[in-house]
Amino acid sequence: SRFETCWPALMKDSHGVIIIFNPELPSHLKEIEMWYSCFVQQQPLLDSQCLLVAHHKPGSAGDTEDLSLAYPLNKLKLIHSNLEEDPEDVRMEFIKYFRSIITIINESREREEMSIIS
């Protein structure tokens, strides 16, 4: 992609990665493997620091709810967003995700402080 030169700057000191894709596009399903590899595995971030969002456009078929992704993507938290039908659900999932990231940051900060002390 023409933005690849910017990736290191985007990734620097990042604590989480949210990958949003259209589950009805086979090309997107291939691409999310590449995004996961570059932005999560190579950093490295924990799988719990990554959130996959299958975004359903208004009026889309919606039969992709039982989307089964191949390894290693199947280890990640996957939510379906359909802002017409269930914006509140999506909002709650985002809040849960952000809380988990904050917990991870706080824990790693505490570990760093302990290692400085000891």
C-alpha atoms as an extended CHARMM CRD file, in Angstrom:
* protein
*
       118  EXT
         1         1  SER       CA              0.0000000000        0.0000000000        0.0000000000  PROA      1               0.0000000000
         2         2  ARG       CA              1.2240000000        3.5190000000       -0.6830000000  PROA      2               0.0000000000
         3         3  PHE       CA              0.9910000000        4.3770000000        3.0250000000  PROA      3               0.0000000000
         4         4  GLU       CA              3.3510000000        1.6240000000        4.1770000000  PROA      4               0.0000000000
         5         5  THR       CA              6.1510000000        4.1170000000        4.8290000000  PROA      5               0.0000000000
         6         6  CYS       CA              3.9390000000        5.7280000000        7.5080000000  PROA      6               0.0000000000
         7         7  TRP       CA              3.2670000000        2.4650000000        9.3310000000  PROA      7               0.0000000000
         8         8  PRO       CA              6.2330000000        2.5910000000       11.7330000000  PROA      8               0.0000000000
         9         9  ALA       CA              5.1080000000        6.0450000000       12.8960000000  PROA      9               0.0000000000
        10        10  LEU       CA              1.5370000000        4.8160000000       13.3370000000  PROA      10              0.0000000000
        11        11  MET       CA              2.6870000000        1.7840000000       15.2920000000  PROA      11              0.0000000000
        12        12  LYS       CA              5.1260000000        3.5380000000       17.5940000000  PROA      12              0.0000000000
        13        13  ASP       CA              4.0190000000        3.2070000000       21.2160000000  PROA      13              0.0000000000
        14        14  SER       CA              0.5640000000        1.9890000000       20.2460000000  PROA      14              0.0000000000
        15        15  HSD       CA             -1.3120000000        0.0070000000       22.8770000000  PROA      15              0.0000000000
        16        16  GLY       CA             -4.1170000000       -1.3770000000       20.7660000000  PROA      16              0.0000000000
        17        17  VAL       CA             -5.2350000000       -2.0860000000       17.2330000000  PROA      17              0.0000000000
        18        18  ILE       CA             -8.8000000000       -2.0800000000       15.9290000000  PROA      18              0.0000000000
        19        19  ILE       CA             -9.2470000000       -3.6260000000       12.4880000000  PROA      19              0.0000000000
        20        20  ILE       CA            -12.5500000000       -2.8100000000       10.7880000000  PROA      20              0.0000000000
        21        21  PHE       CA            -13.4780000000       -4.7380000000        7.6680000000  PROA      21              0.0000000000
        22        22  ASN       CA            -16.3710000000       -5.5960000000        5.4080000000  PROA      22              0.0000000000
        23        23  PRO       CA            -17.0780000000       -9.3200000000        5.9230000000  PROA      23              0.0000000000
        24        24  GLU       CA            -18.8260000000       -9.5130000000        2.5520000000  PROA      24              0.0000000000
        25        25  LEU       CA            -15.6490000000       -8.7310000000        0.6280000000  PROA      25              0.0000000000
        26        26  PRO       CA            -13.3660000000      -11.7590000000        0.2290000000  PROA      26              0.0000000000
        27        27  SER       CA            -10.4430000000       -9.3890000000       -0.4300000000  PROA      27              0.0000000000
        28        28  HSD       CA            -10.9460000000       -7.8370000000        3.0090000000  PROA      28              0.0000000000
        29        29  LEU       CA            -10.7270000000      -11.2500000000        4.6600000000  PROA      29              0.0000000000
        30        30  LYS       CA             -7.2990000000      -11.7170000000        3.0580000000  PROA      30              0.0000000000
        31        31  GLU       CA             -6.1790000000       -8.2080000000        3.9470000000  PROA      31              0.0000000000
        32        32  ILE       CA             -6.9940000000       -8.4580000000        7.6460000000  PROA      32              0.0000000000
        33        33  GLU       CA             -4.4120000000      -11.2580000000        7.9110000000  PROA      33              0.0000000000
        34        34  MET       CA             -1.7930000000       -8.8330000000        6.6030000000  PROA      34              0.0000000000
        35        35  TRP       CA             -2.9300000000       -6.0300000000        8.9520000000  PROA      35              0.0000000000
        36        36  TYR       CA             -2.8310000000       -8.4280000000       11.9110000000  PROA      36              0.0000000000
        37        37  SER       CA              0.6260000000       -9.6450000000       10.9610000000  PROA      37              0.0000000000
        38        38  CYS       CA              2.0580000000       -6.1230000000       10.5690000000  PROA      38              0.0000000000
        39        39  PHE       CA              0.3070000000       -4.2650000000       13.3440000000  PROA      39              0.0000000000
        40        40  VAL       CA             -0.1020000000       -6.9320000000       16.0460000000  PROA      40              0.0000000000
        41        41  GLN       CA              2.3680000000       -9.8010000000       15.6250000000  PROA      41              0.0000000000
        42        42  GLN       CA              5.3730000000       -7.7500000000       14.5460000000  PROA      42              0.0000000000
        43        43  GLN       CA              5.0530000000       -5.1350000000       17.2960000000  PROA      43              0.0000000000
        44        44  PRO       CA              4.4930000000       -7.3610000000       19.2780000000  PROA      44              0.0000000000
        45        45  LEU       CA              1.0990000000       -6.7590000000       20.8830000000  PROA      45              0.0000000000
        46        46  LEU       CA             -1.0150000000       -9.3080000000       22.7210000000  PROA      46              0.0000000000
        47        47  ASP       CA             -4.0150000000      -10.7140000000       20.8930000000  PROA      47              0.0000000000
        48        48  SER       CA             -6.1500000000       -9.1430000000       23.6160000000  PROA      48              0.0000000000
        49        49  GLN       CA             -4.9290000000       -5.7410000000       22.4230000000  PROA      49              0.0000000000
        50        50  CYS       CA             -6.5380000000       -6.3000000000       19.0350000000  PROA      50              0.0000000000
        51        51  LEU       CA            -10.2280000000       -5.9680000000       18.2190000000  PROA      51              0.0000000000
        52        52  LEU       CA            -11.7640000000       -7.0930000000       14.9270000000  PROA      52              0.0000000000
        53        53  VAL       CA            -14.9140000000       -5.3230000000       13.7980000000  PROA      53              0.0000000000
        54        54  ALA       CA            -16.9650000000       -6.8950000000       11.0020000000  PROA      54              0.0000000000
        55        55  HSD       CA            -18.9350000000       -3.8960000000        9.8120000000  PROA      55              0.0000000000
        56        56  HSD       CA            -22.2240000000       -4.5620000000        8.0580000000  PROA      56              0.0000000000
        57        57  LYS       CA            -23.4090000000       -1.8400000000        5.7510000000  PROA      57              0.0000000000
        58        58  PRO       CA            -27.0680000000       -0.8130000000        5.9110000000  PROA      58              0.0000000000
        59        59  GLY       CA            -29.1720000000       -3.2100000000        3.8560000000  PROA      59              0.0000000000
        60        60  SER       CA            -26.3750000000       -5.7680000000        3.5340000000  PROA      60              0.0000000000
        61        61  ALA       CA            -27.1470000000       -9.4660000000        3.4610000000  PROA      61              0.0000000000
        62        62  GLY       CA            -26.1470000000       -9.9470000000        7.0930000000  PROA      62              0.0000000000
        63        63  ASP       CA            -25.6780000000      -13.7050000000        6.6580000000  PROA      63              0.0000000000
        64        64  THR       CA            -22.0330000000      -13.2730000000        7.6070000000  PROA      64              0.0000000000
        65        65  GLU       CA            -22.8700000000      -13.1770000000       11.3330000000  PROA      65              0.0000000000
        66        66  ASP       CA            -21.5490000000      -16.7330000000       11.6590000000  PROA      66              0.0000000000
        67        67  LEU       CA            -18.2700000000      -15.6330000000       10.1120000000  PROA      67              0.0000000000
        68        68  SER       CA            -15.5510000000      -18.1470000000       10.9470000000  PROA      68              0.0000000000
        69        69  LEU       CA            -12.0500000000      -16.8060000000       10.5000000000  PROA      69              0.0000000000
        70        70  ALA       CA             -8.9820000000      -19.0010000000       10.1100000000  PROA      70              0.0000000000
        71        71  TYR       CA             -6.1170000000      -19.1890000000       12.5910000000  PROA      71              0.0000000000
        72        72  PRO       CA             -4.6080000000      -16.8890000000       13.9040000000  PROA      72              0.0000000000
        73        73  LEU       CA             -7.5000000000      -14.4330000000       13.4380000000  PROA      73              0.0000000000
        74        74  ASN       CA             -9.9200000000      -16.8020000000       15.1690000000  PROA      74              0.0000000000
        75        75  LYS       CA             -8.1000000000      -16.1090000000       18.4680000000  PROA      75              0.0000000000
        76        76  LEU       CA             -9.0890000000      -12.4460000000       18.3600000000  PROA      76              0.0000000000
        77        77  LYS       CA            -12.1490000000      -10.7680000000       19.8070000000  PROA      77              0.0000000000
        78        78  LEU       CA            -14.5840000000      -10.2720000000       16.9180000000  PROA      78              0.0000000000
        79        79  ILE       CA            -17.6270000000       -8.0520000000       17.0750000000  PROA      79              0.0000000000
        80        80  HSD       CA            -20.2470000000       -7.4100000000       14.4210000000  PROA      80              0.0000000000
        81        81  SER       CA            -21.2850000000       -3.8190000000       13.9800000000  PROA      81              0.0000000000
        82        82  ASN       CA            -24.5060000000       -2.7990000000       12.3790000000  PROA      82              0.0000000000
        83        83  LEU       CA            -25.1130000000        0.7980000000       13.3150000000  PROA      83              0.0000000000
        84        84  GLU       CA            -28.6750000000        0.7500000000       12.0100000000  PROA      84              0.0000000000
        85        85  GLU       CA            -29.7630000000       -2.1340000000       14.1980000000  PROA      85              0.0000000000
        86        86  ASP       CA            -27.5210000000       -2.1550000000       17.2340000000  PROA      86              0.0000000000
        87        87  PRO       CA            -25.3810000000        0.9230000000       17.8470000000  PROA      87              0.0000000000
        88        88  GLU       CA            -25.6020000000        0.4500000000       21.6310000000  PROA      88              0.0000000000
        89        89  ASP       CA            -24.1170000000       -3.0540000000       21.4580000000  PROA      89              0.0000000000
        90        90  VAL       CA            -21.1490000000       -1.7790000000       19.4930000000  PROA      90              0.0000000000
        91        91  ARG       CA            -20.6390000000        1.0830000000       21.9260000000  PROA      91              0.0000000000
        92        92  MET       CA            -20.6040000000       -1.3160000000       24.8860000000  PROA      92              0.0000000000
        93        93  GLU       CA            -18.0690000000       -3.5890000000       23.1480000000  PROA      93              0.0000000000
        94        94  PHE       CA            -15.7930000000       -0.6090000000       22.4480000000  PROA      94              0.0000000000
        95        95  ILE       CA            -15.9800000000        0.4640000000       26.0980000000  PROA      95              0.0000000000
        96        96  LYS       CA            -15.0760000000       -3.0740000000       27.2170000000  PROA      96              0.0000000000
        97        97  TYR       CA            -12.1740000000       -3.1130000000       24.7810000000  PROA      97              0.0000000000
        98        98  PHE       CA            -10.8290000000        0.2690000000       25.9270000000  PROA      98              0.0000000000
        99        99  ARG       CA            -11.1010000000       -0.8030000000       29.5740000000  PROA      99              0.0000000000
       100       100  SER       CA             -9.0730000000       -3.9250000000       28.8450000000  PROA      100             0.0000000000
       101       101  ILE       CA             -6.3770000000       -1.8300000000       27.1040000000  PROA      101             0.0000000000
       102       102  ILE       CA             -6.1930000000        0.5450000000       30.0880000000  PROA      102             0.0000000000
       103       103  THR       CA             -5.7860000000       -2.4480000000       32.4110000000  PROA      103             0.0000000000
       104       104  ILE       CA             -2.9310000000       -3.8000000000       30.2600000000  PROA      104             0.0000000000
       105       105  ILE       CA             -1.2030000000       -0.3790000000       30.2310000000  PROA      105             0.0000000000
       106       106  ASN       CA             -1.5370000000        0.0190000000       34.0060000000  PROA      106             0.0000000000
       107       107  GLU       CA             -0.2160000000       -3.4820000000       34.6500000000  PROA      107             0.0000000000
       108       108  SER       CA              2.8200000000       -2.9870000000       32.4320000000  PROA      108             0.0000000000
       109       109  ARG       CA              3.5100000000        0.3960000000       34.0530000000  PROA      109             0.0000000000
       110       110  GLU       CA              3.3840000000       -1.2090000000       37.4960000000  PROA      110             0.0000000000
       111       111  ARG       CA              5.7850000000       -3.9330000000       36.3440000000  PROA      111             0.0000000000
       112       112  GLU       CA              8.1940000000       -1.2860000000       35.0270000000  PROA      112             0.0000000000
       113       113  GLU       CA              8.0530000000        0.6430000000       38.3000000000  PROA      113             0.0000000000
       114       114  MET       CA              8.6960000000       -2.5260000000       40.2880000000  PROA      114             0.0000000000
       115       115  SER       CA             11.6880000000       -3.4080000000       38.1290000000  PROA      115             0.0000000000
       116       116  ILE       CA             13.1430000000        0.0630000000       38.6640000000  PROA      116             0.0000000000
       117       117  ILE       CA             12.6770000000       -0.2380000000       42.4430000000  PROA      117             0.0000000000
       118       118  SER       CA             14.1350000000       -3.7240000000       42.7550000000  PROA      118             0.0000000000
